[in-house]
PDB file of C-alpha atoms in Angstrom:
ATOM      1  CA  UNK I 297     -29.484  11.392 -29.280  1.00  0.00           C
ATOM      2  CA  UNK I 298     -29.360  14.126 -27.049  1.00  0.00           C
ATOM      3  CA  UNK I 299     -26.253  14.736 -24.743  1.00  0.00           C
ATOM      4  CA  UNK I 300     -27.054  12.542 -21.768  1.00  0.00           C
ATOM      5  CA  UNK I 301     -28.024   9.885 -23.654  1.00  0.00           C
ATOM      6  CA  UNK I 302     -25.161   9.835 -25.716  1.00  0.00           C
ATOM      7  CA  UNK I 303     -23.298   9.824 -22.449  1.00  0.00           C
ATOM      8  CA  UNK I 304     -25.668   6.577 -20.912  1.00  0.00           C
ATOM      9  CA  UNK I 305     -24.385   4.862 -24.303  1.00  0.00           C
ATOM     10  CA  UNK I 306     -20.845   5.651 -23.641  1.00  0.00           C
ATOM     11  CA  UNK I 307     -20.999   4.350 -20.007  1.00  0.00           C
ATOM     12  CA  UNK I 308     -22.541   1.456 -21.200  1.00  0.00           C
ATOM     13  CA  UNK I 309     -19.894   0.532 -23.366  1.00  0.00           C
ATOM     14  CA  UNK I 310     -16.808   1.648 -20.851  1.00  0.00           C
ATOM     15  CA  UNK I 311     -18.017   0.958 -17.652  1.00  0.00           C
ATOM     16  CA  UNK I 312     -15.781  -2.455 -17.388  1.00  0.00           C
ATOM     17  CA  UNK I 313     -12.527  -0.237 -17.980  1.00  0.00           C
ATOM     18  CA  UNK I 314     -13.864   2.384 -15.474  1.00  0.00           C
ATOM     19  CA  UNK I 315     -14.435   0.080 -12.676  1.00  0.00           C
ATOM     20  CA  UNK I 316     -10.555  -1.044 -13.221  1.00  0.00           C
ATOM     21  CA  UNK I 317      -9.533   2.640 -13.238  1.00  0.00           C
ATOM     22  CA  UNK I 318     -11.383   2.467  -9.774  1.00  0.00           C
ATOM     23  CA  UNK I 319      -9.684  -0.245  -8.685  1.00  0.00           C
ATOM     24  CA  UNK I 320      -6.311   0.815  -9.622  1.00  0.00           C
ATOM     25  CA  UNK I 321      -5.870   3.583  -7.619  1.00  0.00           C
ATOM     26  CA  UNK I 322      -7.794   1.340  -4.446  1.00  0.00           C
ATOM     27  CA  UNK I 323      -5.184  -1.196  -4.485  1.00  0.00           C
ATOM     28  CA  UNK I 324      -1.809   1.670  -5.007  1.00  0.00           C
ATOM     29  CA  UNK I 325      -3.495   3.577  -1.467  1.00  0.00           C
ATOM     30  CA  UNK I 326      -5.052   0.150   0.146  1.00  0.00           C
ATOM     31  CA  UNK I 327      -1.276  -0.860   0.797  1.00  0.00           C
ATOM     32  CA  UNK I 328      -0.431   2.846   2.192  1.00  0.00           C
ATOM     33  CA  UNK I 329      -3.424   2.383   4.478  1.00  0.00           C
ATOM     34  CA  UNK I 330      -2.282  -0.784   6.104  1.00  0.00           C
ATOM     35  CA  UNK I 331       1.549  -0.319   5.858  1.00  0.00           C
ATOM     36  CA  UNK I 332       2.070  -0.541   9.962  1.00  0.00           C
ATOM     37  CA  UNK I 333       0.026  -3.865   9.719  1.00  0.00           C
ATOM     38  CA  UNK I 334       2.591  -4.766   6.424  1.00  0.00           C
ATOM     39  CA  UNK I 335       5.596  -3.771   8.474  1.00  0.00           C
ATOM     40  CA  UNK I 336       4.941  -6.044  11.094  1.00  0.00           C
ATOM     41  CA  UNK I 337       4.001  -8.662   9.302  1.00  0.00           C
ATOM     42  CA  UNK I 338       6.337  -9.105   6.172  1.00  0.00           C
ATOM     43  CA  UNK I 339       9.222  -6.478   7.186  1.00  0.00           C
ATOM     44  CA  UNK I 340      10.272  -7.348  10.421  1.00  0.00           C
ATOM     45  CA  UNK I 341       8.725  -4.424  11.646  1.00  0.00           C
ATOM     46  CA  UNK I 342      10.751  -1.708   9.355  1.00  0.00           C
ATOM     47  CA  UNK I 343       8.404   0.805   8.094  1.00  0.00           C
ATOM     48  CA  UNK I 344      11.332   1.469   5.862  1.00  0.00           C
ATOM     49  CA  UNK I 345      11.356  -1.529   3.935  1.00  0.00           C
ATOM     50  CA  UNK I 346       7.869  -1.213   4.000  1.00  0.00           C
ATOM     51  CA  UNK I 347       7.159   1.893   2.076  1.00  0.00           C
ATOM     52  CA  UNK I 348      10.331   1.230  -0.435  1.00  0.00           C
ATOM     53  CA  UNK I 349       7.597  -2.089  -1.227  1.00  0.00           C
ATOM     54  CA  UNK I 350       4.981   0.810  -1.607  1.00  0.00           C
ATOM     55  CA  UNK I 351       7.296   3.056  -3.539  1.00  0.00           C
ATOM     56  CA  UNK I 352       8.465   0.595  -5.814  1.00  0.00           C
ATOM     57  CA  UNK I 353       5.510   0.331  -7.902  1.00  0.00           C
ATOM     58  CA  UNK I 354       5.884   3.922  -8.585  1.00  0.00           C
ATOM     59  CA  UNK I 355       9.550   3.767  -9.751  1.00  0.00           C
ATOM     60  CA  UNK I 356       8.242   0.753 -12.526  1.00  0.00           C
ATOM     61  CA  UNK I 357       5.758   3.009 -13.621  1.00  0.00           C
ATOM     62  CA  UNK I 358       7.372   5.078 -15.725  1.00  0.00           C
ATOM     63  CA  UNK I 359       9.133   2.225 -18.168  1.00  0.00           C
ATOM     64  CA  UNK I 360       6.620   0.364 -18.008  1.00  0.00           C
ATOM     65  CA  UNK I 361       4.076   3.060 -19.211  1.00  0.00           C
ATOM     66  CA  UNK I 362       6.528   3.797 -22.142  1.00  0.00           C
ATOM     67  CA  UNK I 363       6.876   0.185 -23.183  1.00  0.00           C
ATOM     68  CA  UNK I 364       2.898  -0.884 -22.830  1.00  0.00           C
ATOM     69  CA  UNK I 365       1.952   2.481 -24.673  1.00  0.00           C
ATOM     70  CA  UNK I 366       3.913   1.872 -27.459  1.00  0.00           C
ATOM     71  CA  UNK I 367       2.362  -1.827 -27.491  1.00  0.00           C
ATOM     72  CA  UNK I 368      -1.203  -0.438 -27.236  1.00  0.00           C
ATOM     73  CA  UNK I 369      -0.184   1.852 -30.199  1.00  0.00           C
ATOM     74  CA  UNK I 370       0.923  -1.481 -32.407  1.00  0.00           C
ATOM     75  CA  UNK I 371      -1.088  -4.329 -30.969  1.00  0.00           C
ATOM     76  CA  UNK I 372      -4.402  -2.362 -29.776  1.00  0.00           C
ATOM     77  CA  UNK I 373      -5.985  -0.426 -26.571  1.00  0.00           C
ATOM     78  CA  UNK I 374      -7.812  -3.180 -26.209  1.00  0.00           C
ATOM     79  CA  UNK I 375      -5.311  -6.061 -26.144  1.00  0.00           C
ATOM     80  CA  UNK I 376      -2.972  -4.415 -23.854  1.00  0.00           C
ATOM     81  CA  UNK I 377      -5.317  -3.137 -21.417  1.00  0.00           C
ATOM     82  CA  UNK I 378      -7.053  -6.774 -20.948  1.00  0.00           C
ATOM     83  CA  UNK I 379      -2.781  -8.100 -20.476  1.00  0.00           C
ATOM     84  CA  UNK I 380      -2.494  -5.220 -17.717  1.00  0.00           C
ATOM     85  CA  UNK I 381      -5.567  -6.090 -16.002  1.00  0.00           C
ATOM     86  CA  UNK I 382      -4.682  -9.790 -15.738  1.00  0.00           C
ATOM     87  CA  UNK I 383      -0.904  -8.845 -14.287  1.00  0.00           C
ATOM     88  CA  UNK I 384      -2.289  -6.086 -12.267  1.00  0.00           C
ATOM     89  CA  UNK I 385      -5.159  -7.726 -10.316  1.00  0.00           C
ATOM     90  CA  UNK I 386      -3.561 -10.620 -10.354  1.00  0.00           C
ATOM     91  CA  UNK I 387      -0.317  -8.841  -8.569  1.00  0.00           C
ATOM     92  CA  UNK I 388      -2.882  -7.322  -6.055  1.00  0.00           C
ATOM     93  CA  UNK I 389      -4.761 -10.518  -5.070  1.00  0.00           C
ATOM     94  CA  UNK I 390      -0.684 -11.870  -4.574  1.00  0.00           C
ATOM     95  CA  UNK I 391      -0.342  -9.123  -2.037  1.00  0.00           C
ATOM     96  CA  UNK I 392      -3.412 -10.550   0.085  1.00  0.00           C
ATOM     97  CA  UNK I 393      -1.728 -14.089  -0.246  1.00  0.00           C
ATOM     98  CA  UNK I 394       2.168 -13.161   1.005  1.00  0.00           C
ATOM     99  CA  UNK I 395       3.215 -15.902   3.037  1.00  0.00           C
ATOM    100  CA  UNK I 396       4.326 -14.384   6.491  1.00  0.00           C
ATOM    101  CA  UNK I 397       7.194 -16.105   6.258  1.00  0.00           C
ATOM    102  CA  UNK I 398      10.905 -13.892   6.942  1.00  0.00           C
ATOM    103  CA  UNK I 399      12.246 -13.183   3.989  1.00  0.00           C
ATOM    104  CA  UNK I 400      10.176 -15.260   1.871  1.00  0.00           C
ATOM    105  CA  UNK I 401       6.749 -12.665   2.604  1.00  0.00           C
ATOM    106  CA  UNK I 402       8.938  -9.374   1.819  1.00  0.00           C
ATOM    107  CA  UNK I 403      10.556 -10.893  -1.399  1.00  0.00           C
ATOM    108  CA  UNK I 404       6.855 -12.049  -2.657  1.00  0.00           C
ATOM    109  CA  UNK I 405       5.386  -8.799  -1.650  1.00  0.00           C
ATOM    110  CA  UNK I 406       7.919  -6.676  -3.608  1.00  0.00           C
ATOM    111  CA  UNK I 407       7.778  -9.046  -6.461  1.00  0.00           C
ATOM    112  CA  UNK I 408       3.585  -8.468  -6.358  1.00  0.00           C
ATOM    113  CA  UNK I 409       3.960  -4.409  -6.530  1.00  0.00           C
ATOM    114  CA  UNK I 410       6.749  -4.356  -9.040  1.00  0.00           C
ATOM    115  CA  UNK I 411       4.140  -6.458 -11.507  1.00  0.00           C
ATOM    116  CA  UNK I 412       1.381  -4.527  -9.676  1.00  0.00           C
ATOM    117  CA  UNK I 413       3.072  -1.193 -11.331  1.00  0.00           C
ATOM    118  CA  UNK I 414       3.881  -2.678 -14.592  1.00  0.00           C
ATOM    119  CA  UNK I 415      -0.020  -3.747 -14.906  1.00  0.00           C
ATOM    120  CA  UNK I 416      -1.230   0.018 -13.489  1.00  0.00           C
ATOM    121  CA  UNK I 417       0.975   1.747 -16.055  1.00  0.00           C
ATOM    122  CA  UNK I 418      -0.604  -0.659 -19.132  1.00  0.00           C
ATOM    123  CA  UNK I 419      -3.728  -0.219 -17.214  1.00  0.00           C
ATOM    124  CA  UNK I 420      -3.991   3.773 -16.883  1.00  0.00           C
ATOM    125  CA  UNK I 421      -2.308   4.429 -20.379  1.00  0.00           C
ATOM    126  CA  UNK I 422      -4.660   2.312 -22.426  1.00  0.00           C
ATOM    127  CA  UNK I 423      -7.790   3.231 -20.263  1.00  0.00           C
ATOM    128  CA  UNK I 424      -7.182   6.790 -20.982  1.00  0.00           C
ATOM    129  CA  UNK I 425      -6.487   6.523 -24.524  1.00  0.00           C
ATOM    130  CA  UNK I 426      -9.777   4.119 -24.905  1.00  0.00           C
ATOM    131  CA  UNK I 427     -11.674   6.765 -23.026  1.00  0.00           C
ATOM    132  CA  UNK I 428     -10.402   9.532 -25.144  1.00  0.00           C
ATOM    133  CA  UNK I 429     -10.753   7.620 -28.808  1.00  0.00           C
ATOM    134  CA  UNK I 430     -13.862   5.748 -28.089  1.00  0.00           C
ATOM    135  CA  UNK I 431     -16.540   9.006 -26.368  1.00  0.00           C
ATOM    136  CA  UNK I 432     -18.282  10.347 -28.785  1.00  0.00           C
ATOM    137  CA  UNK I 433     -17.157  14.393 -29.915  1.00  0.00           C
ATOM    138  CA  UNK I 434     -19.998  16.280 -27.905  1.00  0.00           C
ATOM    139  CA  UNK I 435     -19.575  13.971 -24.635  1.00  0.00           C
ATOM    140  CA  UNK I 436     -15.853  13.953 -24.592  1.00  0.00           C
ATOM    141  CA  UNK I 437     -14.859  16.620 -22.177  1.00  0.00           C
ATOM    142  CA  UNK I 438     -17.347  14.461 -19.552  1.00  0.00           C
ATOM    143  CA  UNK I 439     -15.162  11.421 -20.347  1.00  0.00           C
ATOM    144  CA  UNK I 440     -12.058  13.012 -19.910  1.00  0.00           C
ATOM    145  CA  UNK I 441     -13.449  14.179 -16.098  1.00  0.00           C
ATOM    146  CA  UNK I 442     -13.875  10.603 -15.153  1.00  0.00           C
ATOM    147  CA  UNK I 443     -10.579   9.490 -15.499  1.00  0.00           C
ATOM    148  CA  UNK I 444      -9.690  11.630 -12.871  1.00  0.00           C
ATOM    149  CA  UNK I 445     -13.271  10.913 -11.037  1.00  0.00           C
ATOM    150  CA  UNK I 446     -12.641   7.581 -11.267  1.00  0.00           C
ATOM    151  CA  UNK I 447      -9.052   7.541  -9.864  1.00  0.00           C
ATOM    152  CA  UNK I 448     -10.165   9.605  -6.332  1.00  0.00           C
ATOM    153  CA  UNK I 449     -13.392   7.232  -5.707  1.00  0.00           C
ATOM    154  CA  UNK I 450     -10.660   4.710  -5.450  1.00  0.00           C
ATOM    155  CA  UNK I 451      -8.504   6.441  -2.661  1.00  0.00           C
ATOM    156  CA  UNK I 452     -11.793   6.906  -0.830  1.00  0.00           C
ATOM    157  CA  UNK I 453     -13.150   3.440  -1.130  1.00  0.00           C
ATOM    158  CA  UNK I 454      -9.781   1.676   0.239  1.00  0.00           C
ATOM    159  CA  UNK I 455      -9.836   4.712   2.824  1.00  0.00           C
ATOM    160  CA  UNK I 456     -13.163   3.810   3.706  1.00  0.00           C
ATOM    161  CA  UNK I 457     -12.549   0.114   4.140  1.00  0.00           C
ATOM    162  CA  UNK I 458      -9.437   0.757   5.812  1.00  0.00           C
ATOM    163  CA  UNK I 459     -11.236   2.448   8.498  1.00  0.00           C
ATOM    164  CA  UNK I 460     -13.714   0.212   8.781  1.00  0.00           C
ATOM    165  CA  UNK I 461     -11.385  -2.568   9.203  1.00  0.00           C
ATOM    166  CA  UNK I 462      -8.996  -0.617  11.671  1.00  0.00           C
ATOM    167  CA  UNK I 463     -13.108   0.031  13.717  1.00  0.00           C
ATOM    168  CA  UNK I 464     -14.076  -3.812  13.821  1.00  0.00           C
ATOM    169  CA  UNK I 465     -11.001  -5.806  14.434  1.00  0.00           C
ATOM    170  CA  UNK I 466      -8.535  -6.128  17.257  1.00  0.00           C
ATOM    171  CA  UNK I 467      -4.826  -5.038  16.826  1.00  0.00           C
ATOM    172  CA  UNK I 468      -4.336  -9.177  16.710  1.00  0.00           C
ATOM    173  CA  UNK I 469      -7.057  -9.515  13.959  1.00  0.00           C
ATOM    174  CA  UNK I 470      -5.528  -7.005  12.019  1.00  0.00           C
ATOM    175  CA  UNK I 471      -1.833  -8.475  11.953  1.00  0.00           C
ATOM    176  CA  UNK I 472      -2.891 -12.173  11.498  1.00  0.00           C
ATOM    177  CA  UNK I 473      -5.421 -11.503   8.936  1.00  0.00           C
ATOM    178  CA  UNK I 474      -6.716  -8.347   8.788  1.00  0.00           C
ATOM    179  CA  UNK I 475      -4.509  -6.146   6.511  1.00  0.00           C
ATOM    180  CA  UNK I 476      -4.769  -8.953   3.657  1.00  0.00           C
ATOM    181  CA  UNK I 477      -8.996  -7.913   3.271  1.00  0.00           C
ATOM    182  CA  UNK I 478      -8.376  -5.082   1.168  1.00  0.00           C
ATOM    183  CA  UNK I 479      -5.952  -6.594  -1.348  1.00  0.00           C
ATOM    184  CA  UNK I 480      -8.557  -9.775  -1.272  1.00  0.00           C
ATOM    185  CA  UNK I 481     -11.610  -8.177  -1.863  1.00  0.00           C
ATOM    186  CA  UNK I 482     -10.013  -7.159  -5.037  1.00  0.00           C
ATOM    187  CA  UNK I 483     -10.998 -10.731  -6.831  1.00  0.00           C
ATOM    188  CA  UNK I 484     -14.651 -10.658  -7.237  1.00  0.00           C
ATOM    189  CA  UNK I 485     -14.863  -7.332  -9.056  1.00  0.00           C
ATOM    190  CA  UNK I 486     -11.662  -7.858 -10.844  1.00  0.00           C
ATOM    191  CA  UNK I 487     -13.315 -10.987 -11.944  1.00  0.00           C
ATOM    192  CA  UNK I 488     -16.099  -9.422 -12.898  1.00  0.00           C
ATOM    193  CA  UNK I 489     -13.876  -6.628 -15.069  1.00  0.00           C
ATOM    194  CA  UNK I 490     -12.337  -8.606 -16.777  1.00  0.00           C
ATOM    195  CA  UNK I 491     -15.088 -11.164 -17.749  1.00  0.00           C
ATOM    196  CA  UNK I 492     -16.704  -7.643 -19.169  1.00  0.00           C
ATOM    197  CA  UNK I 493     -13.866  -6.127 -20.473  1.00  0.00           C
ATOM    198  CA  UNK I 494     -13.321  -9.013 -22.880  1.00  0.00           C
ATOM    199  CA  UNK I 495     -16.220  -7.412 -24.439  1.00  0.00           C
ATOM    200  CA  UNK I 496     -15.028  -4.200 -24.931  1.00  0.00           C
ATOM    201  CA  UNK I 497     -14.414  -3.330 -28.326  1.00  0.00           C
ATOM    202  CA  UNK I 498     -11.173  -1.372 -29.835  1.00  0.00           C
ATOM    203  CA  UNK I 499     -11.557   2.070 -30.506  1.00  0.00           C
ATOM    204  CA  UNK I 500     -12.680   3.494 -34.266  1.00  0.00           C
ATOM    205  CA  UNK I 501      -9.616   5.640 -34.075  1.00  0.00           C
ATOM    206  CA  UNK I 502      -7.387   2.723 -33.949  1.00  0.00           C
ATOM    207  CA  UNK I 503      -8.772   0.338 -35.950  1.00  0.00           C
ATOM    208  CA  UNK I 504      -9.136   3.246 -38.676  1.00  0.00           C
ATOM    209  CA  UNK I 505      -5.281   3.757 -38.411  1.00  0.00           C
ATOM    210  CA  UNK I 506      -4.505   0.006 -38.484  1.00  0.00           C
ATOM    211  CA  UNK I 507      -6.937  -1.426 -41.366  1.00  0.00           C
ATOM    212  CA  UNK I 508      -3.985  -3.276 -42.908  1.00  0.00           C
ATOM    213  CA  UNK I 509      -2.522  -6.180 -40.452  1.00  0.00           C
ATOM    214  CA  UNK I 510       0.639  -7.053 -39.947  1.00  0.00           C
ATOM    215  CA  UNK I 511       2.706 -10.332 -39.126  1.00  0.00           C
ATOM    216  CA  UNK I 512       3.782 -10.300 -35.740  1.00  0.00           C
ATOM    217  CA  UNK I 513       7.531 -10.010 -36.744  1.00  0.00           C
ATOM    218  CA  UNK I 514       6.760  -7.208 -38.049  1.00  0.00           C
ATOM    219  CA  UNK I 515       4.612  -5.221 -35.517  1.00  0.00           C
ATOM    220  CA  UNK I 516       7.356  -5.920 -33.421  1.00  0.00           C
ATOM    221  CA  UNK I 517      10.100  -4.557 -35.495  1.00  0.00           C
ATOM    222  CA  UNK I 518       7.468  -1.755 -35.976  1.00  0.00           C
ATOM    223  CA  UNK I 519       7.212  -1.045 -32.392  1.00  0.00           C
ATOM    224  CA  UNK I 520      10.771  -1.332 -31.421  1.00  0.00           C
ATOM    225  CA  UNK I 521      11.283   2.190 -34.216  1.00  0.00           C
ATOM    226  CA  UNK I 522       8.201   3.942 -32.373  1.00  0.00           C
ATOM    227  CA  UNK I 523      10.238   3.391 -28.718  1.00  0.00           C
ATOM    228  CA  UNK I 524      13.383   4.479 -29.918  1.00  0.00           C
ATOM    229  CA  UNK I 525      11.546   7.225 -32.079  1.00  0.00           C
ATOM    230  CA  UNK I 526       9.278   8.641 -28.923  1.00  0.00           C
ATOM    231  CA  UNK I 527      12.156   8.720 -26.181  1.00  0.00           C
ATOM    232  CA  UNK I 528      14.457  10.303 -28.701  1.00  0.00           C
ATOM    233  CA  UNK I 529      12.524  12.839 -30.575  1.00  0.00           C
ATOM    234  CA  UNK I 530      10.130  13.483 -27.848  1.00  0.00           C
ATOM    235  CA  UNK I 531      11.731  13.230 -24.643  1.00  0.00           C
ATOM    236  CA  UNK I 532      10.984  17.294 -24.054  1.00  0.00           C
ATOM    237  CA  UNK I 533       8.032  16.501 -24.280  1.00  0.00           C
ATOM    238  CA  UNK I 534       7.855  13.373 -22.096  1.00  0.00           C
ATOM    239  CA  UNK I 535      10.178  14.920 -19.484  1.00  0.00           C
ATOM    240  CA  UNK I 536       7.311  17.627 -19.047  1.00  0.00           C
ATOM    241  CA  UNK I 537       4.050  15.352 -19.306  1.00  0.00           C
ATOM    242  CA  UNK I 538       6.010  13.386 -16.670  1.00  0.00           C
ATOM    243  CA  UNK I 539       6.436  15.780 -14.654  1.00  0.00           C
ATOM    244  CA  UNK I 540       3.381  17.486 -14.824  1.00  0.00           C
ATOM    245  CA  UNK I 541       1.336  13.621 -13.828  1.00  0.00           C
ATOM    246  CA  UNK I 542       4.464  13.384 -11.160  1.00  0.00           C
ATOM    247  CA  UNK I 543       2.823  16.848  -9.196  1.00  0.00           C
ATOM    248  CA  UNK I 544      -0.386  15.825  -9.635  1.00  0.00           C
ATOM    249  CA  UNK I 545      -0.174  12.485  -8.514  1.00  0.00           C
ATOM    250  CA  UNK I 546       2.715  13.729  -5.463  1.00  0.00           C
ATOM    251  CA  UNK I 547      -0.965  15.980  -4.518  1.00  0.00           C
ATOM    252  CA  UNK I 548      -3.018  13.136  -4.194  1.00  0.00           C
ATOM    253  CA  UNK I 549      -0.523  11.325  -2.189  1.00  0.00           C
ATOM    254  CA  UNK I 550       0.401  14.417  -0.067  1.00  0.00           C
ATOM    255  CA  UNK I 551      -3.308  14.872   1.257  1.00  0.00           C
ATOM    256  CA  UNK I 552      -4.722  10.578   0.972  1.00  0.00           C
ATOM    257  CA  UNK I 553      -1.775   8.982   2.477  1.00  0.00           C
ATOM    258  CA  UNK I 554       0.944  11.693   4.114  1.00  0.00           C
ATOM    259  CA  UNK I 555      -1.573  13.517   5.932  1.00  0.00           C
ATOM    260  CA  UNK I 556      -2.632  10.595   7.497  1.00  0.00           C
ATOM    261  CA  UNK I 557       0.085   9.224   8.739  1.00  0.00           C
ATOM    262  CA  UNK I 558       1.138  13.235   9.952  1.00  0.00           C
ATOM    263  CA  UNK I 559      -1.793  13.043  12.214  1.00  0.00           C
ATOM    264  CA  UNK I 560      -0.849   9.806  13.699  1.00  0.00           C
ATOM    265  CA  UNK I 561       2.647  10.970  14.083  1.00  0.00           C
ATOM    266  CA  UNK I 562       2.588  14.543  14.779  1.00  0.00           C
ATOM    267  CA  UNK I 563      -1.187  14.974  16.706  1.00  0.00           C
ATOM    268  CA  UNK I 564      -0.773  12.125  18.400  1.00  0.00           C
ATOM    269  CA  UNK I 565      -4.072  11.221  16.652  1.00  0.00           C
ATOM    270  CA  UNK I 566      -5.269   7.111  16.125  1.00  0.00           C
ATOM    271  CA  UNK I 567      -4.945   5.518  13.251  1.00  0.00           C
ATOM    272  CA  UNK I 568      -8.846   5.085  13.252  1.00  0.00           C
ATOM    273  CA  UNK I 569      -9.174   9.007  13.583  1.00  0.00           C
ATOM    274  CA  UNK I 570      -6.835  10.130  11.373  1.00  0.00           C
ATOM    275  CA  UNK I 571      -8.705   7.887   8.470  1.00  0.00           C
ATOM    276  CA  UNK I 572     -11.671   9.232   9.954  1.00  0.00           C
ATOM    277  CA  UNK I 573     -10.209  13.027   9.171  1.00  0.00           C
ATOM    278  CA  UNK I 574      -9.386  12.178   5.943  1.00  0.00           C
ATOM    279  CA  UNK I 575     -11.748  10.543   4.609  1.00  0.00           C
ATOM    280  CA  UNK I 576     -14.451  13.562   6.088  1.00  0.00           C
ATOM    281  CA  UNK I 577     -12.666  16.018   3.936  1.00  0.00           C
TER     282      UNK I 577
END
């Protein structure tokens, strides 16, 4: 086959996972993009509280990641990334559905992004690894460039909605019901991913490296060595792949959702122009 087809096959085969990338990084800026609806609504109207329920997924990310990608090493890509799309669409559709209720709606929106982060890390971990193991030699520098592709059409879909959103409804519209839309309009397509992904099949690479099974005992025991063996003989190196993800993602942040809200604050700008602004560039 010749290059782009062998790329058409690939897509054909990963586009469930890739639509959940997608959707990953839609839901982590969706909430950024309606915080001062959020805030009102669930936080009695602290913006503080608000963005420590943002920044909490973030925080879970990182021990989460480490404990789904040793799982995903000893129970399959597959398996764990179809367990982190349930939790983390799921989690997002829970956001939509916080009662707004004192109390009650902040302690059942924090509870949503703290599973929301342990599904994302599960999510992003096995997705890349899938994507990685499964392209095929001569296409897998163009499969590598999705993942990041992938990731930004997400910021610019929930930025895009956002806006239109912020355009169509009243200030009432948008505290009663309106914020909840883009966490909602989460379940058809996760629905759709995950009917799909259930067909996905486990990489060669793994299956290659795991053509003897196990007992579950014994995966388990097995996977409790690798975690102790990767944070203690590779914590250099995890300490500097964090770090290097933690710029890059501090970046996209910096210019999707900071910028933003610097234009409101700062140059006096609407909320309705300032997405406007951003999503333009």
């Amino acid at each position: 086959p010749t290059y782009w087809g062998l790329v058409a096959q690939f897509w054909a085969e990963q586009l469930p996972p890739t639509v959940a990338n997608v959707l990953e990084t839609y839901e982590g800026s969706a909430y950024a993009y309606v915080e001062d609806w959020i805030a009102v609504a669930l936080f009695n109207r602290s913006n503080t509280a608000a963005w420590l329920g943002f920044a909490v997924t973030f925080v879970v990310r990182p021990f989460a990641g480490l404990v789904c990608g040793v799982a995903a090493d000893e129970f399959g890509r597959r398996r764990v990334l179809l367990a982190s799309l349930y939790i983390m669409f799921g989690a997002t559709v829970g956001q939509g559905l916080a009662p707004a209720v004192p109390y009650l709606g902040a302690a059942w929106m924090f509870a949503c992004r703290v599973l929301q982060g342990f599904g994302s890390a599960g999510q992003v971990g096995s997705f890349t690894v899938m994507m990685t193991e499964s392209a095929p030699p001569p296409a897998m520098g163009h499969a590598a460039a999705m993942i990041s592709v992938s990731g930004w059409l997400g910021f610019i879909v929930a930025l895009a909605i956002s806006t239109a959103l912020n355009y169509a409804l009243s200030p009432a519209q948008m505290l009663r019901w309106g914020w909840r839309v883009p966490f909602l309009l989460t379940a058809l397509p996760g629905g759709l991913v995950l009917y799909y992904a259930h067909a996905t099949h486990e990489s060669a690479a793994f299956e290659r490296e795991h053509r003897e099974p196990e007992d579950g005992g014994a995966r388990v025991d097995h996977m409790k060595a690798d975690l102790k063996a990767t944070v203690l003989g590779h914590w250099r190196t995890g300490l500097l792949g964090t770090a290097g993800v933690l710029g890059v993602s501090s970046l996209q942040y910096l210019y999707s959702v900071y910028f933003r809200q610097w234009l409101v604050q700062a140059c006096g700008m609407s909320t309705l122009q300032a997405s406007q602004v951003v999503l333009a560039g």
